[in-house]
């Protein structure tokens, strides 16, 4: 988003661009950047890929702007630095930012990444994969689809927590194969929004169908020992960004490795807790089958309407497990009142 991307004002919400008239269909969002108010514009007759940001004086449609200002509170915090961080995002749709609560801007020292990075003490996975020899898409007799984890629309259709096996980079099938869902990235339209009491969270700007892939939890892959040390410090501050990679654990065993998204992460870094979550998690295998180093993906647990916050249960067992207790502000009807980190 920059001032150079703004279209010059033509009056009455009409703009000239690439030899065509552009008319404002709707104002989708606003951002306060370097002391200037910008608005995200949906152009009539054009797909979302043509949306861009303009200033108020380049907008030229006072009636639409007045209606937008009447129905939505504008950002008051300068989120320009936030958008610089989000330039690295590989999501299919641009991520927007909204803060009408306080003057807090972007998280200091946070790096937006699109895949997890391995710390020095974590081994690189080497469990062998047996690639299929299908062309374009996996055929009915392909072992890769012996278990159908996704329906024809790419929505997960197995119980939460079930490990999902996707075709890997050595498989002969193409990128449109029905098994390749998580590895294709998220198609959700995200907005990072500031909430009172909870801080930053994420809402969806469009409705999401049950079973839809929402995002992969990425960060720094670290050892159990390192996770324990970081976890003690984070819990004391009321924070938690550690996600145990525990598919291989049974009977009270602890995970060998964890994903820490505190300093490096993607949109999932901003997901908040809810005692009545609308997302579930699944371990996912793509490049290898090492159960200690699987990927972790979020899917919609139900149909999620536009504007609803995306959240998962930080402590589904509902007990402390030795962690620190904090008041819960999730606001769910079944809120437990406390969360343990």
Short mmCIF file of C-alpha atoms in Angstrom, two decimals:
data_model
loop_
_atom_site.label_atom_id
_atom_site.label_comp_id
_atom_site.label_asym_id
_atom_site.label_seq_id
_atom_site.Cartn_x
_atom_site.Cartn_y
_atom_site.Cartn_z
CA UNK A 1 0.00 0.00 0.00
CA UNK A 2 1.52 3.33 -1.01
CA UNK A 3 0.49 6.72 -2.20
CA UNK A 4 1.97 5.94 -5.62
CA UNK A 5 -0.71 3.24 -6.04
CA UNK A 6 -3.56 5.73 -5.72
CA UNK A 7 -5.69 6.54 -8.76
CA UNK A 8 -6.18 10.23 -9.48
CA UNK A 9 -9.56 11.70 -8.60
CA UNK A 10 -12.15 12.07 -11.35
CA UNK A 11 -15.15 13.00 -9.28
CA UNK A 12 -18.23 11.04 -8.25
CA UNK A 13 -16.16 7.96 -7.53
CA UNK A 14 -15.00 7.55 -11.15
CA UNK A 15 -11.36 6.95 -12.03
CA UNK A 16 -9.41 6.41 -15.22
CA UNK A 17 -7.02 3.52 -15.41
CA UNK A 18 -5.56 1.48 -18.28
CA UNK A 19 -7.97 3.18 -20.66
CA UNK A 20 -11.07 2.21 -18.68
CA UNK A 21 -13.39 3.88 -16.21
CA UNK A 22 -13.18 2.69 -12.62
CA UNK A 23 -16.16 3.24 -10.32
CA UNK A 24 -16.06 2.74 -6.58
CA UNK A 25 -18.28 -0.13 -5.53
CA UNK A 26 -17.38 -0.10 -1.85
CA UNK A 27 -14.81 0.98 0.71
CA UNK A 28 -13.52 -2.16 2.41
CA UNK A 29 -11.07 -0.89 4.97
CA UNK A 30 -8.95 2.05 6.05
CA UNK A 31 -5.43 2.48 7.36
CA UNK A 32 -3.58 5.36 9.00
CA UNK A 33 -0.09 5.39 7.45
CA UNK A 34 2.57 8.02 8.13
CA UNK A 35 -0.07 10.53 9.17
CA UNK A 36 -2.26 9.99 6.08
CA UNK A 37 -5.61 8.16 5.98
CA UNK A 38 -5.92 5.56 3.21
CA UNK A 39 -8.95 3.57 2.08
CA UNK A 40 -9.06 0.14 0.45
CA UNK A 41 -11.33 0.29 -2.59
CA UNK A 42 -13.37 -2.41 -4.32
CA UNK A 43 -13.84 -1.33 -7.96
CA UNK A 44 -17.17 -2.07 -9.62
CA UNK A 45 -16.95 -4.87 -12.17
CA UNK A 46 -13.42 -5.88 -11.22
CA UNK A 47 -12.17 -8.84 -9.15
CA UNK A 48 -10.59 -8.44 -5.72
CA UNK A 49 -7.13 -8.63 -7.30
CA UNK A 50 -7.77 -5.08 -8.60
CA UNK A 51 -8.53 -3.66 -5.14
CA UNK A 52 -6.11 -0.95 -4.10
CA UNK A 53 -5.61 1.87 -1.60
CA UNK A 54 -6.30 5.55 -2.19
CA UNK A 55 -6.27 8.67 -0.05
CA UNK A 56 -9.41 10.63 0.79
CA UNK A 57 -8.54 13.38 -1.67
CA UNK A 58 -8.04 10.79 -4.45
CA UNK A 59 -11.29 8.99 -3.60
CA UNK A 60 -13.76 11.51 -4.98
CA UNK A 61 -16.99 9.90 -3.74
CA UNK A 62 -18.12 11.74 -0.59
CA UNK A 63 -21.43 9.83 -0.31
CA UNK A 64 -19.76 6.43 -0.15
CA UNK A 65 -17.10 7.75 2.22
CA UNK A 66 -19.74 9.28 4.51
CA UNK A 67 -21.63 5.98 4.68
CA UNK A 68 -18.41 4.11 5.44
CA UNK A 69 -17.52 6.55 8.22
CA UNK A 70 -21.05 6.24 9.61
CA UNK A 71 -20.94 2.46 9.87
CA UNK A 72 -17.29 1.84 10.78
CA UNK A 73 -14.91 3.45 13.24
CA UNK A 74 -11.70 4.44 11.51
CA UNK A 75 -8.24 3.31 12.48
CA UNK A 76 -6.56 5.68 14.89
CA UNK A 77 -3.19 3.88 15.24
CA UNK A 78 -0.58 4.30 12.51
CA UNK A 79 -0.29 0.80 11.02
CA UNK A 80 2.14 1.66 8.23
CA UNK A 81 4.94 -0.43 9.73
CA UNK A 82 2.52 -3.32 10.11
CA UNK A 83 1.89 -3.34 6.38
CA UNK A 84 5.64 -3.39 5.72
CA UNK A 85 5.86 -6.62 7.74
CA UNK A 86 2.93 -8.12 5.84
CA UNK A 87 4.59 -7.60 2.46
CA UNK A 88 6.26 -10.98 3.00
CA UNK A 89 2.91 -12.77 3.38
CA UNK A 90 2.25 -15.46 0.78
CA UNK A 91 -1.51 -15.66 1.43
CA UNK A 92 -3.69 -15.58 -1.68
CA UNK A 93 -5.42 -12.36 -0.54
CA UNK A 94 -3.84 -9.23 0.98
CA UNK A 95 -4.08 -9.04 4.77
CA UNK A 96 -5.62 -5.86 6.19
CA UNK A 97 -5.06 -4.33 9.64
CA UNK A 98 -7.54 -2.54 11.90
CA UNK A 99 -6.97 -0.82 15.25
CA UNK A 100 -9.74 1.38 16.61
CA UNK A 101 -8.96 0.50 20.23
CA UNK A 102 -5.63 2.13 21.10
CA UNK A 103 -2.44 3.52 19.59
CA UNK A 104 -0.51 0.24 19.47
CA UNK A 105 1.17 -0.40 16.12
CA UNK A 106 3.07 -3.38 14.80
CA UNK A 107 4.77 -5.98 17.04
CA UNK A 108 8.43 -5.08 17.55
CA UNK A 109 11.07 -7.48 16.19
CA UNK A 110 8.48 -9.79 14.60
CA UNK A 111 9.38 -11.36 11.25
CA UNK A 112 6.66 -12.63 8.93
CA UNK A 113 7.62 -16.01 7.45
CA UNK A 114 5.70 -18.48 5.29
CA UNK A 115 7.25 -21.75 6.41
CA UNK A 116 8.85 -22.96 9.61
CA UNK A 117 12.60 -22.62 10.15
CA UNK A 118 14.73 -25.23 11.94
CA UNK A 119 16.92 -24.29 14.88
CA UNK A 120 20.36 -25.90 15.03
CA UNK A 121 19.35 -28.58 17.55
CA UNK A 122 16.46 -29.94 15.45
CA UNK A 123 17.31 -32.72 12.96
CA UNK A 124 16.18 -32.43 9.37
CA UNK A 125 13.49 -35.05 8.68
CA UNK A 126 14.63 -38.00 6.63
CA UNK A 127 11.79 -40.53 6.84
CA UNK A 128 11.35 -41.89 3.30
CA UNK A 129 8.33 -41.09 1.19
CA UNK A 130 7.03 -43.37 -1.53
CA UNK A 131 5.96 -41.04 -4.33
CA UNK A 132 3.12 -41.94 -6.65
CA UNK A 133 3.51 -42.01 -10.42
CA UNK A 134 0.17 -40.42 -11.28
CA UNK A 135 -0.13 -37.69 -13.90
CA UNK A 136 -1.96 -34.42 -13.20
CA UNK A 137 -4.22 -35.94 -10.50
CA UNK A 138 -4.13 -39.09 -8.40
CA UNK A 139 -6.19 -41.93 -9.89
CA UNK A 140 -8.68 -44.04 -7.97
CA UNK A 141 -6.16 -46.86 -7.41
CA UNK A 142 -3.38 -44.56 -6.18
CA UNK A 143 -2.19 -45.41 -2.64
CA UNK A 144 -1.99 -41.68 -1.87
CA UNK A 145 -5.79 -41.45 -1.83
CA UNK A 146 -6.49 -44.77 -0.15
CA UNK A 147 -7.78 -42.64 2.70
CA UNK A 148 -9.72 -39.62 1.52
CA UNK A 149 -9.02 -36.78 3.92
CA UNK A 150 -10.59 -34.07 1.73
CA UNK A 151 -13.82 -33.83 -0.22
CA UNK A 152 -14.04 -32.60 -3.82
CA UNK A 153 -13.89 -28.98 -2.59
CA UNK A 154 -10.72 -29.55 -0.59
CA UNK A 155 -12.49 -29.50 2.78
CA UNK A 156 -11.31 -31.87 5.47
CA UNK A 157 -13.78 -34.66 6.22
CA UNK A 158 -12.10 -36.61 9.03
CA UNK A 159 -12.16 -36.06 12.79
CA UNK A 160 -10.11 -33.29 14.36
CA UNK A 161 -6.59 -34.41 15.19
CA UNK A 162 -6.44 -37.02 12.44
CA UNK A 163 -3.10 -36.95 10.63
CA UNK A 164 -3.43 -35.84 7.00
CA UNK A 165 -1.13 -37.27 4.32
CA UNK A 166 -0.65 -35.17 1.21
CA UNK A 167 1.23 -35.94 -1.98
CA UNK A 168 4.81 -34.77 -1.73
CA UNK A 169 7.22 -32.93 -4.04
CA UNK A 170 8.39 -36.18 -5.65
CA UNK A 171 4.89 -37.40 -6.54
CA UNK A 172 4.04 -37.37 -10.23
CA UNK A 173 0.67 -35.65 -9.83
CA UNK A 174 0.37 -31.92 -10.42
CA UNK A 175 -0.33 -29.05 -8.04
CA UNK A 176 -4.09 -29.40 -8.64
CA UNK A 177 -4.18 -32.92 -7.22
CA UNK A 178 -7.00 -33.30 -4.68
CA UNK A 179 -4.56 -34.33 -1.94
CA UNK A 180 -2.63 -31.04 -2.10
CA UNK A 181 -4.55 -28.67 0.14
CA UNK A 182 -2.37 -27.35 2.96
CA UNK A 183 0.67 -27.02 0.71
CA UNK A 184 -1.29 -24.74 -1.66
CA UNK A 185 -1.72 -22.12 1.05
CA UNK A 186 -4.73 -20.35 2.49
CA UNK A 187 -7.46 -18.68 0.45
CA UNK A 188 -9.03 -16.99 3.48
CA UNK A 189 -9.37 -13.19 3.51
CA UNK A 190 -7.77 -12.19 6.81
CA UNK A 191 -7.93 -9.00 8.82
CA UNK A 192 -5.65 -8.49 11.83
CA UNK A 193 -7.74 -6.56 14.33
CA UNK A 194 -7.04 -5.00 17.71
CA UNK A 195 -9.35 -6.08 20.56
CA UNK A 196 -9.79 -4.62 24.03
CA UNK A 197 -8.28 -6.92 26.69
CA UNK A 198 -7.14 -9.49 24.10
CA UNK A 199 -4.74 -7.45 21.97
CA UNK A 200 -4.27 -8.45 18.34
CA UNK A 201 -6.53 -11.11 16.84
CA UNK A 202 -7.68 -12.24 13.40
CA UNK A 203 -11.14 -12.04 11.80
CA UNK A 204 -12.25 -13.38 8.44
CA UNK A 205 -13.44 -10.85 5.89
CA UNK A 206 -15.52 -13.45 4.05
CA UNK A 207 -17.57 -16.47 5.08
CA UNK A 208 -15.68 -19.75 5.53
CA UNK A 209 -17.28 -23.18 4.99
CA UNK A 210 -16.80 -25.94 7.53
CA UNK A 211 -13.71 -28.04 6.83
CA UNK A 212 -11.89 -25.29 4.92
CA UNK A 213 -8.14 -25.03 5.40
CA UNK A 214 -7.43 -21.73 7.18
CA UNK A 215 -3.72 -21.60 7.90
CA UNK A 216 -0.59 -23.48 8.89
CA UNK A 217 1.08 -22.76 12.22
CA UNK A 218 4.66 -21.82 11.38
CA UNK A 219 7.55 -20.51 13.41
CA UNK A 220 10.89 -21.70 14.73
CA UNK A 221 11.18 -25.45 15.31
CA UNK A 222 12.99 -25.91 18.61
CA UNK A 223 13.86 -28.74 21.01
CA UNK A 224 11.83 -29.73 24.08
CA UNK A 225 14.50 -28.29 26.37
CA UNK A 226 14.50 -24.95 24.59
CA UNK A 227 10.69 -24.88 24.57
CA UNK A 228 10.60 -25.46 28.33
CA UNK A 229 12.95 -22.54 28.93
CA UNK A 230 11.08 -20.17 26.62
CA UNK A 231 7.71 -21.34 27.93
CA UNK A 232 8.52 -20.37 31.50
CA UNK A 233 9.46 -16.85 30.44
CA UNK A 234 6.44 -16.42 28.15
CA UNK A 235 3.92 -17.78 30.69
CA UNK A 236 5.13 -15.31 33.29
CA UNK A 237 4.19 -12.54 30.80
CA UNK A 238 0.81 -14.07 29.96
CA UNK A 239 1.90 -15.04 26.45
CA UNK A 240 2.06 -18.33 24.63
CA UNK A 241 3.27 -19.03 21.11
CA UNK A 242 4.55 -22.58 21.63
CA UNK A 243 2.81 -25.43 19.83
CA UNK A 244 4.03 -28.96 20.63
CA UNK A 245 4.69 -31.25 17.68
CA UNK A 246 3.31 -34.29 19.46
CA UNK A 247 1.73 -36.65 16.91
CA UNK A 248 4.24 -39.35 17.91
CA UNK A 249 3.50 -38.98 21.64
CA UNK A 250 1.25 -41.36 23.57
CA UNK A 251 0.55 -42.20 27.20
CA UNK A 252 1.73 -38.96 28.77
CA UNK A 253 4.91 -38.67 26.71
CA UNK A 254 6.20 -35.17 25.94
CA UNK A 255 6.98 -33.89 22.46
CA UNK A 256 10.59 -33.83 21.33
CA UNK A 257 10.04 -30.58 19.46
CA UNK A 258 7.83 -27.48 19.46
CA UNK A 259 7.02 -24.64 17.10
CA UNK A 260 7.65 -21.19 18.58
CA UNK A 261 5.87 -18.44 16.63
CA UNK A 262 6.69 -15.59 18.99
CA UNK A 263 9.38 -13.83 16.94
CA UNK A 264 8.87 -15.54 13.58
CA UNK A 265 5.50 -16.60 12.25
CA UNK A 266 2.63 -15.94 9.88
CA UNK A 267 -1.04 -14.97 10.27
CA UNK A 268 -1.51 -17.76 12.84
CA UNK A 269 0.78 -15.86 15.24
CA UNK A 270 -2.19 -13.53 15.85
CA UNK A 271 -4.86 -16.20 16.48
CA UNK A 272 -6.45 -15.82 19.92
CA UNK A 273 -7.83 -18.40 22.34
CA UNK A 274 -11.50 -19.30 22.64
CA UNK A 275 -13.20 -21.73 25.01
CA UNK A 276 -15.65 -22.35 22.17
CA UNK A 277 -13.30 -22.34 19.16
CA UNK A 278 -14.28 -22.23 15.51
CA UNK A 279 -11.05 -23.91 14.37
CA UNK A 280 -9.55 -27.36 14.88
CA UNK A 281 -6.02 -28.61 14.23
CA UNK A 282 -4.63 -31.49 12.18
CA UNK A 283 -1.07 -32.77 11.86
CA UNK A 284 -0.05 -32.76 8.21
CA UNK A 285 2.66 -34.63 6.31
CA UNK A 286 3.88 -33.43 2.93
CA UNK A 287 7.62 -33.79 2.37
CA UNK A 288 8.24 -36.71 4.76
CA UNK A 289 6.58 -39.04 7.26
CA UNK A 290 8.63 -38.33 10.40
CA UNK A 291 5.94 -38.24 13.16
CA UNK A 292 8.14 -36.03 15.35
CA UNK A 293 8.29 -33.21 12.82
CA UNK A 294 4.88 -32.94 11.21
CA UNK A 295 3.29 -29.68 10.16
CA UNK A 296 0.26 -28.28 12.02
CA UNK A 297 -2.77 -26.89 10.18
CA UNK A 298 -5.97 -25.10 11.21
CA UNK A 299 -9.31 -25.96 9.62
CA UNK A 300 -12.78 -24.49 10.12
CA UNK A 301 -14.69 -26.49 12.76
CA UNK A 302 -18.00 -25.03 11.57
CA UNK A 303 -19.38 -22.57 9.05
CA UNK A 304 -17.82 -19.22 10.01
CA UNK A 305 -19.58 -15.99 8.98
CA UNK A 306 -17.73 -12.95 7.68
CA UNK A 307 -16.48 -10.66 10.44
CA UNK A 308 -16.11 -13.42 13.05
CA UNK A 309 -12.86 -13.81 14.96
CA UNK A 310 -10.82 -16.94 14.19
CA UNK A 311 -9.77 -18.70 17.40
CA UNK A 312 -8.70 -22.07 18.77
CA UNK A 313 -8.51 -23.58 22.25
CA UNK A 314 -5.07 -22.99 23.79
CA UNK A 315 -5.69 -25.54 26.56
CA UNK A 316 -8.45 -27.94 25.44
CA UNK A 317 -7.95 -30.16 28.48
CA UNK A 318 -9.16 -27.24 30.60
CA UNK A 319 -6.66 -27.96 33.38
CA UNK A 320 -3.53 -26.17 34.42
CA UNK A 321 -0.99 -28.87 33.58
CA UNK A 322 1.41 -26.95 35.76
CA UNK A 323 0.89 -23.69 33.88
CA UNK A 324 0.05 -20.21 35.11
CA UNK A 325 -3.62 -19.19 35.35
CA UNK A 326 -4.98 -16.08 33.63
CA UNK A 327 -8.45 -14.58 33.22
CA UNK A 328 -10.07 -15.49 29.91
CA UNK A 329 -11.65 -12.74 27.78
CA UNK A 330 -12.77 -14.91 24.85
CA UNK A 331 -16.43 -13.96 25.40
CA UNK A 332 -17.79 -17.37 24.39
CA UNK A 333 -21.09 -18.47 25.98
CA UNK A 334 -19.27 -21.49 27.40
CA UNK A 335 -16.20 -19.53 28.54
CA UNK A 336 -14.37 -21.36 31.34
CA UNK A 337 -13.35 -18.07 32.91
CA UNK A 338 -9.67 -18.98 33.02
CA UNK A 339 -6.90 -20.06 30.71
CA UNK A 340 -3.70 -21.82 31.69
CA UNK A 341 -0.47 -21.02 29.86
#
